Coordinates of C-alpha atoms and ligand atoms in Angstrom, one line a residue:
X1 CA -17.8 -6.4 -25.5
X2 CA -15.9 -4.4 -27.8
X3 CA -15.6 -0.3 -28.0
X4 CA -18.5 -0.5 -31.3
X5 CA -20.5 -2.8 -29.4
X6 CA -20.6 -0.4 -26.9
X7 CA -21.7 2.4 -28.8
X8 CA -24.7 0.3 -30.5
X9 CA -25.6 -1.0 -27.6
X10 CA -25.3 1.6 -24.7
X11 CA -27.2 4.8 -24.2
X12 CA -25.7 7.9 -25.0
X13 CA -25.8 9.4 -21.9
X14 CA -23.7 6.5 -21.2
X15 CA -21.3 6.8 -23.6
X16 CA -20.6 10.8 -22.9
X17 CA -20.1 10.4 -19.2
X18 CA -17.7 7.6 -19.3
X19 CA -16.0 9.7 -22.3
X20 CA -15.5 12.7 -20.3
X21 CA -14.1 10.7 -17.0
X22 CA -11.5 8.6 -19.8
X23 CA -10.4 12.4 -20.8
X24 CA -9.8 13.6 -17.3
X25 CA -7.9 9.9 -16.4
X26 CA -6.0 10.7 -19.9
X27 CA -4.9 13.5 -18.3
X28 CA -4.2 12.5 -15.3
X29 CA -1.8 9.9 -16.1
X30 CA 0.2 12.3 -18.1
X31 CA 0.4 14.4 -14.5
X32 CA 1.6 10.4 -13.2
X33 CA 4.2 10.3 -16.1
X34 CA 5.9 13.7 -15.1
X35 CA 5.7 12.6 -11.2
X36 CA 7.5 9.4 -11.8
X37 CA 10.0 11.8 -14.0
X38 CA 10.7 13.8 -11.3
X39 CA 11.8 11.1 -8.4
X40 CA 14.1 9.3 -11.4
X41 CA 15.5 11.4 -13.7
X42 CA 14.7 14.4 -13.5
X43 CA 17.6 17.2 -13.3
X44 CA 17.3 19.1 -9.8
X45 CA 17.1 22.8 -11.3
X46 CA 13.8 21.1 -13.1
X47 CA 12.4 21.5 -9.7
X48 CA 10.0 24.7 -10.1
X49 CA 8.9 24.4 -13.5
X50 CA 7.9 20.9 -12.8
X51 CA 5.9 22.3 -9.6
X52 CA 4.0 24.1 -12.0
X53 CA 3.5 21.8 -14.8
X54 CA 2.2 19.1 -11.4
X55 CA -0.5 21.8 -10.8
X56 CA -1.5 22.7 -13.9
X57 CA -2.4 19.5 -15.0
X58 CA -3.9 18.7 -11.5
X59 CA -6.2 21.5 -11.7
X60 CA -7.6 20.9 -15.3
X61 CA -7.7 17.0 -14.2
X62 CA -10.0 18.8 -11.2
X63 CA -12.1 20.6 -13.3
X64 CA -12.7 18.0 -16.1
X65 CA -13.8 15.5 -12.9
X66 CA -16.2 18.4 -11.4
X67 CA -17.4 19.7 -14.6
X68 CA -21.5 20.6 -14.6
X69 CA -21.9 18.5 -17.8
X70 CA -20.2 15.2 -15.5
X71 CA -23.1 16.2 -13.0
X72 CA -26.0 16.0 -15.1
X73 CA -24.9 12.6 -17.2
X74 CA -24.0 10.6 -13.8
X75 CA -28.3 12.0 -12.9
X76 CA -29.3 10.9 -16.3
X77 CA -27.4 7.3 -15.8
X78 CA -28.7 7.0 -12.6
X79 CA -32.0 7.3 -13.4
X80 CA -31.6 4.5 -16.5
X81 CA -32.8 1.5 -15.0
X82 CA -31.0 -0.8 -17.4
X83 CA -27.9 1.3 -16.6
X84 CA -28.5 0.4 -13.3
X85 CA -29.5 -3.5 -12.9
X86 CA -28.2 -5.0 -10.1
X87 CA -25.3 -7.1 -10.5
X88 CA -24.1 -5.2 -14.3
X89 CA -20.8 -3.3 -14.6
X90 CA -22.8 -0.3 -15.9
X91 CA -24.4 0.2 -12.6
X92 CA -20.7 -0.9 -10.4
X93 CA -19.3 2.1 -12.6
X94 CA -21.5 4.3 -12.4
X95 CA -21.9 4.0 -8.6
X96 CA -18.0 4.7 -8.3
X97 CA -18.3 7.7 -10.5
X98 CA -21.3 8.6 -8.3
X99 CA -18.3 8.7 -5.9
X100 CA -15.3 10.0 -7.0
X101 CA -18.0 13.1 -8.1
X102 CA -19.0 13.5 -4.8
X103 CA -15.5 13.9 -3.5
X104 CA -14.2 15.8 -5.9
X105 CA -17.2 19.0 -5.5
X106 CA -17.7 18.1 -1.8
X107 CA -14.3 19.8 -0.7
X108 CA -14.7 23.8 -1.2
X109 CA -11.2 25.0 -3.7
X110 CA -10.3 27.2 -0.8
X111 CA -10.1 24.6 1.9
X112 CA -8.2 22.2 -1.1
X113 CA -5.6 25.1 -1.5
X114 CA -5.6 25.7 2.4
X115 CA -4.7 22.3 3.0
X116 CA -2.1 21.9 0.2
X117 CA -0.1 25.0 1.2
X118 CA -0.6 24.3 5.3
X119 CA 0.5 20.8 4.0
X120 CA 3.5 22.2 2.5
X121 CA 5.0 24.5 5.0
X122 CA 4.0 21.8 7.7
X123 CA 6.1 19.2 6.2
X124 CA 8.9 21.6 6.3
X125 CA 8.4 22.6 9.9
X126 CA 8.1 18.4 10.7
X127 CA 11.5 18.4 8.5
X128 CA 13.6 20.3 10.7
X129 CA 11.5 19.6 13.7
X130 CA 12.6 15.8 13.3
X131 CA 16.5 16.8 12.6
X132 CA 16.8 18.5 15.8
X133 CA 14.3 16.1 17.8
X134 CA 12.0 19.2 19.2
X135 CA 8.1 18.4 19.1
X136 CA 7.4 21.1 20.4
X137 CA 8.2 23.3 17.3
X138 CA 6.1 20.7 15.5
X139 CA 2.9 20.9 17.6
X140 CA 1.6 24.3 16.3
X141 CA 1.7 23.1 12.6
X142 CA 0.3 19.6 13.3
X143 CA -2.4 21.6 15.7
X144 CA -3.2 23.6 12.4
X145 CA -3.2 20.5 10.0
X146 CA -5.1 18.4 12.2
X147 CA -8.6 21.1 12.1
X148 CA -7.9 21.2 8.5
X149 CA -8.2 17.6 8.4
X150 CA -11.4 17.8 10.5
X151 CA -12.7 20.7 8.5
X152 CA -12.0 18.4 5.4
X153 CA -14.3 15.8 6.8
X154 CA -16.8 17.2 7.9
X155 CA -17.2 18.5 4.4
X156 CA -16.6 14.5 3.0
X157 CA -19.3 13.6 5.4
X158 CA -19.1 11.0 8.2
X159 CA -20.6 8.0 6.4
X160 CA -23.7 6.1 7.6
X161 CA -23.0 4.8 11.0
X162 CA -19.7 6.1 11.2
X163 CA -17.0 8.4 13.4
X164 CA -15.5 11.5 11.6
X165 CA -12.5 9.4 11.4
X166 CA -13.8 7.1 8.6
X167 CA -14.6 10.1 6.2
X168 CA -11.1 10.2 5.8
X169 CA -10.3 6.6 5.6
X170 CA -12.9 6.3 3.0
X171 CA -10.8 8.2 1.0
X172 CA -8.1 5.1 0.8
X173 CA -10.2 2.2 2.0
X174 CA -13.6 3.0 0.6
X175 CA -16.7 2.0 2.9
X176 CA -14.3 0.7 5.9
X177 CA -15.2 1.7 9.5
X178 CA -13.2 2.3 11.7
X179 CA -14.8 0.3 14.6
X180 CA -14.8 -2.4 12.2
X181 CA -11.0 -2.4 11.4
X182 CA -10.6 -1.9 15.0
X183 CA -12.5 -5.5 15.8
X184 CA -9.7 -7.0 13.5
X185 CA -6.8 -5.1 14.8
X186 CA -7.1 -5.2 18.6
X187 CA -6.9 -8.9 19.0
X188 CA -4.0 -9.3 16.6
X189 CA -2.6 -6.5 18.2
X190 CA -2.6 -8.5 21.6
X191 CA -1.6 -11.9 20.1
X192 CA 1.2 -10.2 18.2
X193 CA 2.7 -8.9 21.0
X194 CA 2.3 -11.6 23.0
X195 CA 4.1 -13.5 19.9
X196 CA 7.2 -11.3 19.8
X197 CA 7.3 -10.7 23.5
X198 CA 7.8 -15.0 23.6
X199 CA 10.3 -15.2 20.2
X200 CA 12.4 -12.3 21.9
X201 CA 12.6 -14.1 25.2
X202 CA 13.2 -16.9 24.2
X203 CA 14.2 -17.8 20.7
X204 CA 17.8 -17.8 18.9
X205 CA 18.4 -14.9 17.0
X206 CA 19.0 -16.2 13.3
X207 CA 22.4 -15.3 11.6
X208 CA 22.3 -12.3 9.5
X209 CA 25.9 -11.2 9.2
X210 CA 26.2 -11.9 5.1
X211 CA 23.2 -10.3 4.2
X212 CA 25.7 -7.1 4.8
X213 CA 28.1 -8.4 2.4
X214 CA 28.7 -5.8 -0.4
X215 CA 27.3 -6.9 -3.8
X216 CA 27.6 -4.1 -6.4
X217 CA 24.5 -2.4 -7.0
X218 CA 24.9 -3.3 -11.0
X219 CA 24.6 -7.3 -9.7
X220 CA 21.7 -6.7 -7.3
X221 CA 19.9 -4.9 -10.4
X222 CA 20.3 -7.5 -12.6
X223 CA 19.4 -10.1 -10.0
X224 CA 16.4 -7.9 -9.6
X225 CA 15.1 -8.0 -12.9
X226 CA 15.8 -12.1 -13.2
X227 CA 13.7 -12.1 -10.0
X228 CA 11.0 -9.8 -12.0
X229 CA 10.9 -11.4 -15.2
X230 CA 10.4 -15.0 -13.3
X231 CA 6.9 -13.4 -11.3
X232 CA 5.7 -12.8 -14.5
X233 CA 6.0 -8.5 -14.7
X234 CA 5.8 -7.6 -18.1
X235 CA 8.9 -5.9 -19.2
X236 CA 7.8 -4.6 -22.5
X237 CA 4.6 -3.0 -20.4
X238 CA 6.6 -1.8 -17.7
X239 CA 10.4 -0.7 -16.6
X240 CA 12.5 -0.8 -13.2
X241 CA 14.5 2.0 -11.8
X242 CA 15.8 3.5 -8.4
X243 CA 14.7 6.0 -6.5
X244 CA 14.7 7.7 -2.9
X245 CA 12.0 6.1 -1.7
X246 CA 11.1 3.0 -4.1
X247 CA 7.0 3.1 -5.8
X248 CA 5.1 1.9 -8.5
X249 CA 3.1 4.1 -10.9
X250 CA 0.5 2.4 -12.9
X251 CA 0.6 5.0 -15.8
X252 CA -1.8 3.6 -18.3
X253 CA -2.7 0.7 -19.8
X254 CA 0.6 -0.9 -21.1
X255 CA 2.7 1.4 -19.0
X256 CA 3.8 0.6 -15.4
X257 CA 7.1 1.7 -13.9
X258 CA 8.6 0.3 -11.0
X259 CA 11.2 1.7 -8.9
X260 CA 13.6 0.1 -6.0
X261 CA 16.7 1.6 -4.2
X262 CA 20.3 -0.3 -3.8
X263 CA 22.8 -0.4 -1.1
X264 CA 26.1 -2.4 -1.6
X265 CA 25.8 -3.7 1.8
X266 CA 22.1 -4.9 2.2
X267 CA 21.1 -6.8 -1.0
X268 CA 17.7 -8.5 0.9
X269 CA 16.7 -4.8 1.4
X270 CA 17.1 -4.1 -2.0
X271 CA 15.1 -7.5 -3.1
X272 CA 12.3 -6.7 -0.7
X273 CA 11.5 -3.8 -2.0
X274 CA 11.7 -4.8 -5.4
X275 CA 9.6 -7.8 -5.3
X276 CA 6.8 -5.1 -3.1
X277 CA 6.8 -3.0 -5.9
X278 CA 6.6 -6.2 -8.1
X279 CA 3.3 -6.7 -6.3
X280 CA 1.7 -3.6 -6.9
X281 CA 3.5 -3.6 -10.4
X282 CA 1.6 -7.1 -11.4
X283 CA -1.9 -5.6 -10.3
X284 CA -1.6 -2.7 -12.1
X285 CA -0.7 -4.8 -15.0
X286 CA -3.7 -7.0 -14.4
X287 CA -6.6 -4.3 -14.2
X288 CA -8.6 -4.0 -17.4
X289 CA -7.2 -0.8 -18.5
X290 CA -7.4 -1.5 -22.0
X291 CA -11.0 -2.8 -23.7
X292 CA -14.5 -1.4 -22.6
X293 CA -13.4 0.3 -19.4
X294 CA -10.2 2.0 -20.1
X295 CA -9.8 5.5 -17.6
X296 CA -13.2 4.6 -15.9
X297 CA -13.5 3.4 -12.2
X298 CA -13.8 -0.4 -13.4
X299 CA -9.9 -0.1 -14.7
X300 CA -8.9 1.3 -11.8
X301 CA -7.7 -0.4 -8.1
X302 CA -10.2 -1.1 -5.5
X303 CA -8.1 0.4 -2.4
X304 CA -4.8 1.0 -0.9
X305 CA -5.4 -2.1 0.9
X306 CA -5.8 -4.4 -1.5
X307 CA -3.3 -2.6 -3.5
X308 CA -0.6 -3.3 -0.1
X309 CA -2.2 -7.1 -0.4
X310 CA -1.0 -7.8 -3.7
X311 CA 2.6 -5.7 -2.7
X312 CA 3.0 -8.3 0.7
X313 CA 2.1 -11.5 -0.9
X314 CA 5.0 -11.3 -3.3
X315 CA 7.3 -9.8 -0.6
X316 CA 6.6 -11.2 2.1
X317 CA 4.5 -14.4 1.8
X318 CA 7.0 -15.7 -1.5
X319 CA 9.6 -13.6 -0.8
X320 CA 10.6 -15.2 2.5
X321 CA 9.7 -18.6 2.0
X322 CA 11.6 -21.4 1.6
X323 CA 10.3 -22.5 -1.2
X324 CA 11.5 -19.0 -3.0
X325 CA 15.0 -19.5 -1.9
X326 CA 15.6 -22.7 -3.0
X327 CA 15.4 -21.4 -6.8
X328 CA 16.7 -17.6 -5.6
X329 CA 19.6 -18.9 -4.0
X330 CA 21.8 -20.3 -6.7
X331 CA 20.3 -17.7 -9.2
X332 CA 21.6 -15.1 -6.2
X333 CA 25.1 -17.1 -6.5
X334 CA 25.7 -16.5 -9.7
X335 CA 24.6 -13.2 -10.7
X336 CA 26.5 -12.5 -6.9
X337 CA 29.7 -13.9 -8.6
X338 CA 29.5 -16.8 -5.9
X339 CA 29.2 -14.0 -2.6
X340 CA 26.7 -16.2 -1.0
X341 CA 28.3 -19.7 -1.9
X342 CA 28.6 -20.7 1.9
X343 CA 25.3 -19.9 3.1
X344 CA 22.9 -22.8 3.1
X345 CA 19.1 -22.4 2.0
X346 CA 18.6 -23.1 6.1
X347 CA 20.7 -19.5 7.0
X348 CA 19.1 -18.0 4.1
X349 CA 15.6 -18.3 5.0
X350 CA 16.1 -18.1 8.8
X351 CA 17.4 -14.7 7.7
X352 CA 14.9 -13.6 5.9
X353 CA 12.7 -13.9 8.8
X354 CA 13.8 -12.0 11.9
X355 CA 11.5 -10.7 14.2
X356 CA 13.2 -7.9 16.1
X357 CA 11.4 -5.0 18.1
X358 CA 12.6 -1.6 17.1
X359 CA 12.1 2.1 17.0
X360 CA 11.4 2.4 13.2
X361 CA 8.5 1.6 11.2
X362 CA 10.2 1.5 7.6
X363 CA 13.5 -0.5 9.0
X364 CA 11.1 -3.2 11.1
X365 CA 9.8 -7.0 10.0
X366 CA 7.7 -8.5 9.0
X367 CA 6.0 -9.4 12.3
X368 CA 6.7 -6.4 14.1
X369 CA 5.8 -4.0 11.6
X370 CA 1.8 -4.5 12.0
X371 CA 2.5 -3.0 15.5
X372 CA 3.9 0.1 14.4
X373 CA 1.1 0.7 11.9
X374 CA -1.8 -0.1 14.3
X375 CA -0.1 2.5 17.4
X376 CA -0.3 5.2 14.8
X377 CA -4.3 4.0 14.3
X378 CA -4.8 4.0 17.4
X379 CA -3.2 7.5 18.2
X380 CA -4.4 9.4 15.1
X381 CA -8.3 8.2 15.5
X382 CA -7.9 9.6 19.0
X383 CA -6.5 12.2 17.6
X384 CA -9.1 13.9 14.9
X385 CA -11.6 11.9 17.6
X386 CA -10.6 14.9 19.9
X387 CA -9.8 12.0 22.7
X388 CA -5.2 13.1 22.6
X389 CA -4.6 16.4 22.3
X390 CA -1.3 17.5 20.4
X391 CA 0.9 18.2 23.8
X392 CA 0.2 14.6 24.8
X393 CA 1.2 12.8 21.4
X394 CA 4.8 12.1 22.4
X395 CA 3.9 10.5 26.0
X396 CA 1.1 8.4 24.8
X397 CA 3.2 7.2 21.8
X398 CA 6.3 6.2 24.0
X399 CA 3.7 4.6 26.5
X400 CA 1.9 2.8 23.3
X401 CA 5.8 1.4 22.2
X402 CA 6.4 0.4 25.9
X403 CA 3.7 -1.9 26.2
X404 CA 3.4 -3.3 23.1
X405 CA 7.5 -3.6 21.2
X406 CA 8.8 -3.6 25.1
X407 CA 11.1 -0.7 23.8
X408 CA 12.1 2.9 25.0
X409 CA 11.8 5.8 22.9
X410 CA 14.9 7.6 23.7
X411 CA 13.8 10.6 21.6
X412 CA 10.8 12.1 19.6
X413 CA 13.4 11.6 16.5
X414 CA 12.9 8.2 16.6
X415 CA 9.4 8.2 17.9
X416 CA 6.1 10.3 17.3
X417 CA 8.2 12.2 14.7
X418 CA 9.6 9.6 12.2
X419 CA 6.9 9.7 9.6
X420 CA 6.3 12.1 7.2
X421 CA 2.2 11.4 6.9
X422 CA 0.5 13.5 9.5
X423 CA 2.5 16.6 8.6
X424 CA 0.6 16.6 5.6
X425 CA -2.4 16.0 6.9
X426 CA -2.6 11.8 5.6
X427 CA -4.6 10.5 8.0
X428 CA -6.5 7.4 7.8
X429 CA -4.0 6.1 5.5
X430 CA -1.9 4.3 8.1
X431 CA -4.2 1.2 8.6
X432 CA -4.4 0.2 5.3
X433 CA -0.3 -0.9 5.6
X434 CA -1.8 -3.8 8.1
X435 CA -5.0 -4.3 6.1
X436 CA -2.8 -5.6 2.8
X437 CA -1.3 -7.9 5.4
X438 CA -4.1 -9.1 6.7
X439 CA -5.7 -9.5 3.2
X440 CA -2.6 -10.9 2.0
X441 CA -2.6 -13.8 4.8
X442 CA -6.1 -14.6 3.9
X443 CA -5.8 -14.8 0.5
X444 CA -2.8 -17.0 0.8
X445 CA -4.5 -19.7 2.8
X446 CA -7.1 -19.8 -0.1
X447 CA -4.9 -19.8 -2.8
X448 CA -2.6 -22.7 -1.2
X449 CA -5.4 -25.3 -0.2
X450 CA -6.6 -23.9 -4.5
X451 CA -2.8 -24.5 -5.7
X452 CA -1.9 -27.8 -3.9
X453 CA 1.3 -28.0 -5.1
X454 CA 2.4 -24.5 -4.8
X455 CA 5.5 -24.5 -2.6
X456 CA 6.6 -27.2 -5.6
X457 CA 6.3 -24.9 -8.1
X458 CA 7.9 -21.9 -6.3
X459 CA 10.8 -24.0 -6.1
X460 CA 11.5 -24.8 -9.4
X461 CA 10.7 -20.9 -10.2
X462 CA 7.7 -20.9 -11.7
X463 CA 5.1 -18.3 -10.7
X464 CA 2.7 -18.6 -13.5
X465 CA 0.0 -20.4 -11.7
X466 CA -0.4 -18.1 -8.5
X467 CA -0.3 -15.1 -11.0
X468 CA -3.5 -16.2 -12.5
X469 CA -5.2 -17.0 -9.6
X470 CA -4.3 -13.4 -8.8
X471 CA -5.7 -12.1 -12.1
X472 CA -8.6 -14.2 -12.2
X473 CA -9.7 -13.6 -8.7
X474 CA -8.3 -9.5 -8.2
X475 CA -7.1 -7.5 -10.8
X476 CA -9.6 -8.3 -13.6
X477 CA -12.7 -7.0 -11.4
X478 CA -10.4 -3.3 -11.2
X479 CA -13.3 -1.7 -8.8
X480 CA -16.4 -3.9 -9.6
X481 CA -16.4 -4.6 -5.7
X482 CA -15.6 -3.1 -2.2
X483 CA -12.7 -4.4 -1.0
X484 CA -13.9 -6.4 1.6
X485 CA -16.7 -7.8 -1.0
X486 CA -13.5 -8.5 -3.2
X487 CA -12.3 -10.6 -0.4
X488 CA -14.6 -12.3 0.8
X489 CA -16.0 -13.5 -3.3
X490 CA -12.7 -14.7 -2.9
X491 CA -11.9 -16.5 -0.2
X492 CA -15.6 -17.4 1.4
X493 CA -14.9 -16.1 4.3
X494 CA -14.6 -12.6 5.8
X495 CA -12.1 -10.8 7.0
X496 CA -10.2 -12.3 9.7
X497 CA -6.7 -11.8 11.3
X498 CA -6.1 -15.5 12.1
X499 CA -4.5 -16.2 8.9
X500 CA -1.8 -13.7 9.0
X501 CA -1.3 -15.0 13.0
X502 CA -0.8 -18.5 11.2
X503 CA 1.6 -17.8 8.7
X504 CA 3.6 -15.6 11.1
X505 CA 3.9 -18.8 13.3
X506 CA 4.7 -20.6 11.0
X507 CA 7.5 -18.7 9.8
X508 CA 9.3 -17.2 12.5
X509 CA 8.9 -19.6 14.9
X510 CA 11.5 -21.8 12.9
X511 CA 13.4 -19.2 12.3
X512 CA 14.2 -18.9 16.0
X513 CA 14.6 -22.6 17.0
X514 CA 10.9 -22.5 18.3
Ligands
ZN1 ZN1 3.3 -0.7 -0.9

């Protein structure tokens, strides 16, 4: 349908509302432009101004969302029952603007200013809390974020059926429980450990010593953007660059900028991350951004999870295969200068797949990681559930690693407070890490009994196929369907955690002599 077609054939009511939401998104993206500014190249004395510029344009981008005139249209669409017919895109948009409008006028502006500058001075206190190791100067601030956090959702509303806990994950994983993520965590949980408990007993640690070998950062980069170029992200849409802590910012249709971050001495690091933000990259450059639906809902990403699905499977699921490394290897070689010419594709694969239980979320593997996202579930549901108190954070976190990663917590440093999210009152976010893994897993056993030959084409370096099953069966339907609908349209099945058990086995297990 093209943008005239549209205005002959839709109702105006239509055609105003969806023109007002494409102004705010406008805007909006401008506010992501000047973010993705400031963590790249930004110079530091831009600091304040920038600070104000972020919340200038997020409060107009507020009021455009909220404005009266948005109110009455989305009544006037929803009471069009052609708008509405089951099964259009008219009535999957206009149900999500239905949402995002609810959100936005739910939450009172003092509470939203309340919570930003609590937020603020929280993550400050957390900051020098974690440097000298001393919860206790962080309880009273995480106390006080914590009932804003409540306060928040009780305003959001606890959704049909639900806990308090899911208004917020809502906000990430729209219409997740959850009691229902909990079904799909808590035996993987179990088998997982069980899993790593066996591999660290009794499997052979695989060499890793030259993944430590310095490679200048100007190699690595290049290597990088070979490694880009060959999954298919489109350069002239799109640019790489580093960063603190690496991201993706889908700016707007034609416009998606990834970054990544270097060390001399750990060039897998420095891949992973790139091919993650690869992933989220190549969905954002798959959603129909331009055409019909530009800055409404249906452009725009179903959840975090899927978002973290489509991150994992070209991280983790290509990224450590074998298959992979037979083309990355000599392509490593010789933008390496030859660094890695002794190391077989064997070493190289049994490398990248370690499975070693540590203290830190961000530094652990692949296997291990799902762990530390589903202790902080676990912990922060109990948490806004009113179940933990503050004071006993630290013990039931140390008890939590104990029993499940068999490791002590030598300090709250290292333990409850290592992650910037809860300071800030991000809670609900955590499980959506382990979601995109799960999703991931399942979506890779479908696309490998779709793609026979697969692993054959990986190796010779092409990626073309598995991109368009990607954009056929995700990114094109932007936020037609939940995520779990999404998923299961997908795949034919519904959620399940076995797949991700699978390919775990299947690729560690070798890795260790198992
Ligand atoms: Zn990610």
């Amino acid at each position: 349908m093209t943008a005239t077609a549209d205005a002959n054939t839709l109702p105006a009511h239509y055609i105003e509302l969806t023109g007002l939401i494409r102004e705010a998104s406008t805007l909006g993206s401008v506010g992501s432009l000047l973010g993705w500014d400031q963590e790249t190249y930004m110079p530091p004395a831009g600091g304040p101004a920038r600070g104000e510029q972020a919340a200038l344009i997020a409060r107009l981008t507020h009021e455009m969302h909220t404005a009266p005139r948005v109110g009455e249209l989305l009544s006037a669409c929803e009471s069009d029952a052609d708008l509405m017919q089951e099964g259009t895109e008219s009535a999957a948009n206009i149900r999500a603007m239905r949402r995002d409008y609810d959100k936005a006028t739910r939450l009172p502006g003092s509470l939203v200013a309340e919570l930003a500058r609590t937020g603020s001075e929280a993550q400050d206190i957390w900051k020098h809390a974690r440097a000298k190791s001393d919860f206790s100067a962080f309880a009273p601030a995480l106390t006080k974020m914590l009932d804003l956090t409540r306060r928040k959702a009780e305003c959001l509303g606890i959704p049909e059926g639900g806990e308090l806990y899911d208004a917020l994950l809502d906000e990430y994983e729209p219409d997740a429980r959850a009691a229902q993520i909990e079904q799909v965590f808590l035996p993987l949980r179990d088998r997982l450990s069980v899993f790593i408990a066996d591999i660290t007993a009794n499997g052979t640690p695989p060499r890793v010593d030259f993944t430590r070998r310095a490679i200048p950062v100007g190699r690595q980069h290049a290597f990088g953007q070979a490694v880009l170029a060959a999954l298919g992200f489109d350069f002239s849409a799109g640019r790489l660059d580093t960063s603190t802590h690496p991201f993706c910012s889908g700016i707007s249709a034609g416009d998606t900028r990834l970054t990544t971050r270097y060390a001399e001495d750990n060039f897998a690091d420095a891949l992973s991350s790139t091919m993650h933000e690869c992933g989220h990259g190549l969905y954002e450059q798959g959603l129909p951004k331009s055409g019909p639906h530009a800055g409404t809902p249906l452009a725009g990403s179903v959840s975090l999870g899927i978002h973290e699905s489509q991150s994992r499977m070209w991280e983790n699921f290509v990224g450590r295969s074998r298959p992979f490394w037979a083309w990355a290897l000599p392509l490593a070689n010789q933008h390496f200068d030859g660094a890695l010419s002794d190391i077989d594709l064997d070493t190289m694969v049994r490398a990248m797949n370690t499975c070693t239980p540590s203290l830190i979320r961000v530094e652990s593997d692949e296997p291990t990681y799902n762990l530390h996202v589903m202790i902080r579930f676990g912990l922060e549901r109990s948490l806004i559930k009113g179940d933990l108190s503050v004071k006993d954070l630290p013990g039931a976190w140390n008890e939590q690693y104990r029993k499940l990663l068999g490791v002590e917590v030598p300090d709250d440093r290292r333990g409850c407070l290592q992650d910037v999210h809860w300071s800030f009152g991000l809670i609900g976010y955590f499980p959506t890490y382990s979601l995109g893994n799960i999703y991931a897993a399942q979506l890779w056993e479908t696309i490998n009994e779709q793609i026979t030959d697969l692993d054959a084409q990986m190796a010779r370096g092409e990626f073309g196929a598995l991109l368009s099953w990607l954009r056929e069966n995700i990114h094109r339907h932007g936020r037609r369907y939940s995520a779990q609908e999404l998923c299961e349209r997908a795949t034919g099945k519904p959620l399940s955690a076995d797949p991700l058990m699978r390919h775990l086995e299947r690729r560690v297990k070798p890795a260790y002599g198992l």
